[in-house]
Coordinates of N, CA and C in Angstrom, one line a residue:
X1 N 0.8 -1.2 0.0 CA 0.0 0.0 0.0 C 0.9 1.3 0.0
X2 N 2.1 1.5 0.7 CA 2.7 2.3 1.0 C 3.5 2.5 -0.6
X3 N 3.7 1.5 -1.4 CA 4.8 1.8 -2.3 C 4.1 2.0 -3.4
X4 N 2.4 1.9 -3.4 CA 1.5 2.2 -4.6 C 1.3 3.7 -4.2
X5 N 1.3 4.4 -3.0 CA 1.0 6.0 -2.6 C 2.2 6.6 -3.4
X6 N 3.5 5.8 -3.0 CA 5.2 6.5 -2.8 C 4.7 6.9 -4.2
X7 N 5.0 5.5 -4.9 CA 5.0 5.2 -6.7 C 4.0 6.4 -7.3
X8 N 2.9 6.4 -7.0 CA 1.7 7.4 -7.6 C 2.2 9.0 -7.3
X9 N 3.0 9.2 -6.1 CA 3.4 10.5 -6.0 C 4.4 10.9 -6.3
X10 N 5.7 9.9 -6.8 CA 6.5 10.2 -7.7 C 6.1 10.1 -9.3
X11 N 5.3 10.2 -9.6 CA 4.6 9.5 -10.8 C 4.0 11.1 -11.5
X12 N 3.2 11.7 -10.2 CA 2.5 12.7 -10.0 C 3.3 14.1 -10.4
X13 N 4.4 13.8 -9.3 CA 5.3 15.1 -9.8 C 6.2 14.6 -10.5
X14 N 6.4 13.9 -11.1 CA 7.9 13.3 -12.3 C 6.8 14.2 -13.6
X15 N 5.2 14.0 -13.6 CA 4.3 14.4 -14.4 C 4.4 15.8 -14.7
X16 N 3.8 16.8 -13.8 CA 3.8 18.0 -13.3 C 5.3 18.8 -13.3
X17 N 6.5 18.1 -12.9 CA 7.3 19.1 -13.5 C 7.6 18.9 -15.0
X18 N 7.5 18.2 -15.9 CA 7.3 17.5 -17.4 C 6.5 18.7 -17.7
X19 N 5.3 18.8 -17.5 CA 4.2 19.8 -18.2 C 4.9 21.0 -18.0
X20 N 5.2 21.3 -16.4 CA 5.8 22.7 -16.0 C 6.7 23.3 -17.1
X21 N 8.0 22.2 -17.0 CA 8.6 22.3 -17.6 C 8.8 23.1 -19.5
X22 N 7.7 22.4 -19.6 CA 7.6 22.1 -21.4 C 7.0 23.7 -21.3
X23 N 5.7 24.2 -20.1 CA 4.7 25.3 -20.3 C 6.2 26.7 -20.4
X24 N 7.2 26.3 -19.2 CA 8.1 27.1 -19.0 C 9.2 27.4 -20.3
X25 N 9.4 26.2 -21.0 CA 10.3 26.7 -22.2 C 9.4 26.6 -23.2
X26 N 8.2 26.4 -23.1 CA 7.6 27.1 -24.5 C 7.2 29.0 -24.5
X27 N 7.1 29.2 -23.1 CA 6.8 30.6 -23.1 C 8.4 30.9 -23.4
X28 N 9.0 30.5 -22.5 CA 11.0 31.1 -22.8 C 10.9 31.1 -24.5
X29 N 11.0 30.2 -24.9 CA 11.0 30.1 -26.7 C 10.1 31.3 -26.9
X30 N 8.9 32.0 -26.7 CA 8.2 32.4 -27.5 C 8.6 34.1 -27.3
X31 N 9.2 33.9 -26.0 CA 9.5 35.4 -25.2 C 8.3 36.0 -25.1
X32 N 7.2 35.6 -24.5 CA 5.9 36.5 -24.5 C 6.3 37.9 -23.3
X33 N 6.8 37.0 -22.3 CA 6.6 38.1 -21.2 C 7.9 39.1 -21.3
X34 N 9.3 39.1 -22.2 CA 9.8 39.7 -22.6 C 9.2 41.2 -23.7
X35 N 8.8 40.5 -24.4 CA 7.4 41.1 -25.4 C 6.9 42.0 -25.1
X36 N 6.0 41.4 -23.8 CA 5.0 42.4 -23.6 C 5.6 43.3 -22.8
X37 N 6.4 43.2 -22.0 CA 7.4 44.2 -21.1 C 8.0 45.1 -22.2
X38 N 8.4 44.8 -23.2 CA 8.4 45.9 -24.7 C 7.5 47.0 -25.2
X39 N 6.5 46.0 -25.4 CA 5.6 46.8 -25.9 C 4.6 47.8 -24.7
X40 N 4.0 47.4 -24.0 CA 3.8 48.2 -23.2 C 4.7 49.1 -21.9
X41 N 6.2 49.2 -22.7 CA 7.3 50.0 -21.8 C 7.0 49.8 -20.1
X42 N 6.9 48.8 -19.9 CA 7.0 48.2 -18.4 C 8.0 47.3 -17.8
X43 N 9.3 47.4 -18.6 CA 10.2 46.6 -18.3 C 10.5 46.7 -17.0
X44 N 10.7 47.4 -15.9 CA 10.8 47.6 -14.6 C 9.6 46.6 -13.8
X45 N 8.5 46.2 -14.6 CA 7.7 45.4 -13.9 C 7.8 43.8 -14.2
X46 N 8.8 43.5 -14.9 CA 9.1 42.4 -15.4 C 9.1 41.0 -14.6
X47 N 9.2 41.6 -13.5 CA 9.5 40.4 -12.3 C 7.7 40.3 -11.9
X48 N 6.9 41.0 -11.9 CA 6.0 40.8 -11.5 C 4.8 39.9 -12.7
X49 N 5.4 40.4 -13.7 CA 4.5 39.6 -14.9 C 5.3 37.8 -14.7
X50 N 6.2 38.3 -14.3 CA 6.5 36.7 -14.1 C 6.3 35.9 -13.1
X51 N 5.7 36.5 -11.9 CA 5.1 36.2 -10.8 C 3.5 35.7 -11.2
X52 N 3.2 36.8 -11.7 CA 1.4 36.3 -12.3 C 1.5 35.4 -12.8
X53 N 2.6 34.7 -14.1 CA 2.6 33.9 -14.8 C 2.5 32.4 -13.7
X54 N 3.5 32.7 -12.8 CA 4.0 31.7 -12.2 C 2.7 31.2 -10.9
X55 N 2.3 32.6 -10.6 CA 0.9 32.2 -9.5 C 0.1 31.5 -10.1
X56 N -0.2 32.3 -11.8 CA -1.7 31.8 -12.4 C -1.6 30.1 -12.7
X57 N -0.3 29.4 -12.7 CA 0.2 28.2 -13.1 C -0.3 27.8 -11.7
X58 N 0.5 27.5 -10.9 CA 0.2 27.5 -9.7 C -0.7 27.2 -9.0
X59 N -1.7 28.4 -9.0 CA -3.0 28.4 -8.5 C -4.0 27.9 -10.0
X60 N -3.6 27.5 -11.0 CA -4.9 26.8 -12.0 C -4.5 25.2 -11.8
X61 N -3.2 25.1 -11.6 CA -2.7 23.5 -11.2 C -3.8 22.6 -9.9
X62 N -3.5 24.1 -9.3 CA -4.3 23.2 -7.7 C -5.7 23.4 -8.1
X63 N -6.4 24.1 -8.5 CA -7.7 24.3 -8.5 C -8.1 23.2 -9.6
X64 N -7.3 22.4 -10.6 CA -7.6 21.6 -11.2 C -7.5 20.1 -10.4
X65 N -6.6 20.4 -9.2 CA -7.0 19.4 -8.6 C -8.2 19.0 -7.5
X66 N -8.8 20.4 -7.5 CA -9.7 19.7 -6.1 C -11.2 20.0 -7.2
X67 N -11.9 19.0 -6.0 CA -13.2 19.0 -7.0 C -14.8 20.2 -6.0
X68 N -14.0 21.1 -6.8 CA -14.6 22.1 -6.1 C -16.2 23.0 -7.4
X69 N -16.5 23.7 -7.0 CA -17.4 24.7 -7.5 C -17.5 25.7 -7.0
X70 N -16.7 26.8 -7.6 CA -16.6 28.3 -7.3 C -17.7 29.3 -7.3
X71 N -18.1 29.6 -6.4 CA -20.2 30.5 -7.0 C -19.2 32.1 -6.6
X72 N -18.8 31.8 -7.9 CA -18.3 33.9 -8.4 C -19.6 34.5 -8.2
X73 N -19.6 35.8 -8.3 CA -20.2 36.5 -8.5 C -20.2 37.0 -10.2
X74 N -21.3 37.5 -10.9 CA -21.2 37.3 -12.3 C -20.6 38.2 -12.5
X75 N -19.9 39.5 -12.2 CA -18.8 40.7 -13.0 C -17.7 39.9 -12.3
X76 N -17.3 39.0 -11.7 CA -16.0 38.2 -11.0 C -15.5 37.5 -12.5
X77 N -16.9 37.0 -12.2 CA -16.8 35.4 -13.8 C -16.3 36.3 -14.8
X78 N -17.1 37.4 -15.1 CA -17.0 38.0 -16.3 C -15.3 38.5 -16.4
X79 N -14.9 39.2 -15.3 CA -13.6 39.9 -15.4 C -12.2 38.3 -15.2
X80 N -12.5 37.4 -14.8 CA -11.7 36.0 -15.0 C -11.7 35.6 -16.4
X81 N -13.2 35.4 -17.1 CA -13.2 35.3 -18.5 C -12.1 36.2 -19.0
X82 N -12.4 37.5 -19.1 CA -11.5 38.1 -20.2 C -10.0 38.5 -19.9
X83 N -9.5 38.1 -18.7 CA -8.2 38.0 -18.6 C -7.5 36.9 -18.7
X84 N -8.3 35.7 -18.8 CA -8.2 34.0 -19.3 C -8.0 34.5 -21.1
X85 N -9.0 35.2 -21.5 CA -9.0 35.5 -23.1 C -8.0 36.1 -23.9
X86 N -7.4 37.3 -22.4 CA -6.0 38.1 -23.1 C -4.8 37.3 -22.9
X87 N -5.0 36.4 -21.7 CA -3.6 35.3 -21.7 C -3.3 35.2 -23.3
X88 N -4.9 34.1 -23.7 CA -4.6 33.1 -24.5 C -4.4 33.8 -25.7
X89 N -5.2 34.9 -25.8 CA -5.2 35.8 -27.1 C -3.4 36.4 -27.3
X90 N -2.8 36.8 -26.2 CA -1.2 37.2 -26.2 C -0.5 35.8 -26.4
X91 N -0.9 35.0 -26.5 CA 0.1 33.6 -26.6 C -0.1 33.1 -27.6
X92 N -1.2 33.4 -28.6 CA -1.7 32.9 -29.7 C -0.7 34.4 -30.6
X93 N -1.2 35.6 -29.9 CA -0.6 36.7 -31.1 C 1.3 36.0 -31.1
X94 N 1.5 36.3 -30.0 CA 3.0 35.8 -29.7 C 3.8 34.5 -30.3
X95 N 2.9 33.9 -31.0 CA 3.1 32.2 -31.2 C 3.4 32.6 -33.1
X96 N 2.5 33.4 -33.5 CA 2.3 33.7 -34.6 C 3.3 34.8 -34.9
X97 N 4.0 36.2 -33.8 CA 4.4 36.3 -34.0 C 5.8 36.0 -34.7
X98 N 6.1 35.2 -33.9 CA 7.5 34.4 -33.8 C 7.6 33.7 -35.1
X99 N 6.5 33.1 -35.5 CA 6.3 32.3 -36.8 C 6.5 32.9 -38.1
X100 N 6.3 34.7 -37.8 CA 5.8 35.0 -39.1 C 5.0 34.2 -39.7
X101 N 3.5 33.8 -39.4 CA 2.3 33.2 -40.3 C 1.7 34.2 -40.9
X102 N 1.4 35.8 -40.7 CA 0.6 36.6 -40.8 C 1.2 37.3 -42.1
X103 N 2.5 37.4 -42.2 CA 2.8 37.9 -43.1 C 3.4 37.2 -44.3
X104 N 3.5 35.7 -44.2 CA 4.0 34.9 -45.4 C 2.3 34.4 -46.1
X105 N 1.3 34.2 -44.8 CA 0.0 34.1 -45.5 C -0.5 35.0 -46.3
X106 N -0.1 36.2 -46.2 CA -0.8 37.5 -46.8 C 0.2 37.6 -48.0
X107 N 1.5 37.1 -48.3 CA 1.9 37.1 -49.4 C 1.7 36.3 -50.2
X108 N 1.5 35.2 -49.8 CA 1.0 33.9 -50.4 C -0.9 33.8 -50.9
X109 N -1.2 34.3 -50.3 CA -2.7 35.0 -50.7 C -2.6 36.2 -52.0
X110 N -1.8 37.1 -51.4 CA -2.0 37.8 -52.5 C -2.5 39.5 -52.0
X111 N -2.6 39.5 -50.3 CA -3.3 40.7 -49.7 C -2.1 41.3 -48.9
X112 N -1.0 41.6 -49.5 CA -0.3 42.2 -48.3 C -0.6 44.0 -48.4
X113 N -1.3 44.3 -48.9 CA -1.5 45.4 -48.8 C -3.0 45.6 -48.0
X114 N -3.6 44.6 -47.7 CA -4.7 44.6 -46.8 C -4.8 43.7 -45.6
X115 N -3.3 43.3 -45.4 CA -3.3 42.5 -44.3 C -4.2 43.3 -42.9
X116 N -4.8 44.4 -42.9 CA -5.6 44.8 -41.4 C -6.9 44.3 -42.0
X117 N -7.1 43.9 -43.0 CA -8.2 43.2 -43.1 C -8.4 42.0 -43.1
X118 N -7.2 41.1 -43.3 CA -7.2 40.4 -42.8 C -6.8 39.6 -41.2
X119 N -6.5 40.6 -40.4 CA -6.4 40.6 -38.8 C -7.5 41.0 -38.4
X120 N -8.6 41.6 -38.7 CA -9.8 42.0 -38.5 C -10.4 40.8 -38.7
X121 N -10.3 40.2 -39.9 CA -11.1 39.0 -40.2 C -11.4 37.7 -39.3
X122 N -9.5 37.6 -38.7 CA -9.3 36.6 -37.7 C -10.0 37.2 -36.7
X123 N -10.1 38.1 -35.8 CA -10.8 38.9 -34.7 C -12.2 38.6 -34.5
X124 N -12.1 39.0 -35.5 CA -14.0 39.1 -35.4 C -14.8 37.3 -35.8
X125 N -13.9 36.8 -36.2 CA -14.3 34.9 -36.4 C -13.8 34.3 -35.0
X126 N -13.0 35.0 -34.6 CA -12.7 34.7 -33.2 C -13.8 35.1 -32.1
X127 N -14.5 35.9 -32.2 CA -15.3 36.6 -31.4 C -16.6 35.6 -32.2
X128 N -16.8 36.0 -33.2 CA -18.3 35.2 -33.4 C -18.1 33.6 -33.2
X129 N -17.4 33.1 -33.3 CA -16.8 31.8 -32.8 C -17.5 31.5 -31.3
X130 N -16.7 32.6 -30.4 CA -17.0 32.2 -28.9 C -18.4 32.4 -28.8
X131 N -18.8 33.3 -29.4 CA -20.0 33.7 -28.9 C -21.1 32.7 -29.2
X132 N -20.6 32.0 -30.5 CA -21.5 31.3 -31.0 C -21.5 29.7 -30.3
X133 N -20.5 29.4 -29.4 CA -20.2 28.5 -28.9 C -20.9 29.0 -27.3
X134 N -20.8 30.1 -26.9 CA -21.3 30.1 -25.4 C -22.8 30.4 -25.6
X135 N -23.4 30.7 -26.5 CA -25.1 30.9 -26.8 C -25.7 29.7 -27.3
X136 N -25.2 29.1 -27.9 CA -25.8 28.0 -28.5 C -25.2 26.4 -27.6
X137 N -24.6 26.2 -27.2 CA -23.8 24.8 -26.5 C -23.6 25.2 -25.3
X138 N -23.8 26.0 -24.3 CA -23.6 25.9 -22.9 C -25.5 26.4 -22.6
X139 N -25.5 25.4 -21.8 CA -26.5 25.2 -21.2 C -26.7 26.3 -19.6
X140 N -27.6 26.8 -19.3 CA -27.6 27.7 -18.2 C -28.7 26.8 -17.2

């Protein structure tokens, strides 16, 4: 009994640093929080974006462990949504930047002179997307 607990909890964290790990050098590879400490001239707060990064892991790790239900308040929910949304939306812009997709697709299309119409396009199919997925498939 004792060596099926040990086994399962080395098992657990041999896991958890693997993910950690991989979450930690895919952000290093993509330099997001470098980035944004750029672009928004907040390099002096750099330590702290890497603290949020490091809490929000952290604290979504454990909260995916316990089997709880959180009764937010609905501008709580709402204001968790859209900074869940700017994470993912800065990690997606940041993934793409790095890639150059935006600008070999627009050559390869044929629109590099309307590439804001085409960043608009993704935007707004991104938005009618969710929207269309939280009105129509989530049940209240």
């Amino acid at each position: 009994m004792v060596i099926n607990v040990l086994l399962l909890l080395f098992i657990g964290f041999a896991g958890g640093l693997a993910v950690g790990a991989g979450f930690v050098a895919f952000l290093t590879v993509l330099g997001v929080i470098p980035r944004l400490t750029q672009l928004t001239k907040t390099m002096k707060m750099i330590h702290y974006y890497e603290l949020a990064v490091v809490a929000g892991a952290v604290l979504g790790g454990w909260l995916s462990f316990r089997n709880s239900i959180l009764d937010l308040p609905v501008l709580l929910t709402i204001f968790i949504g859209l900074l869940s949304g700017v994470f993912n939306g800065m990690l997606a812009a940041a993934l793409t930047e790095v890639l150059n997709v935006l600008p070999i697709l627009a050559k390869r299309v044929g629109v590099q002179e309307k590439i804001i119409y085409l960043l608009m396009a993704i935007v707004l199919g991104k938005i009618g997307g969710s929207l269309f997925q939280w009105i129509y498939f989530v049940d209240k």
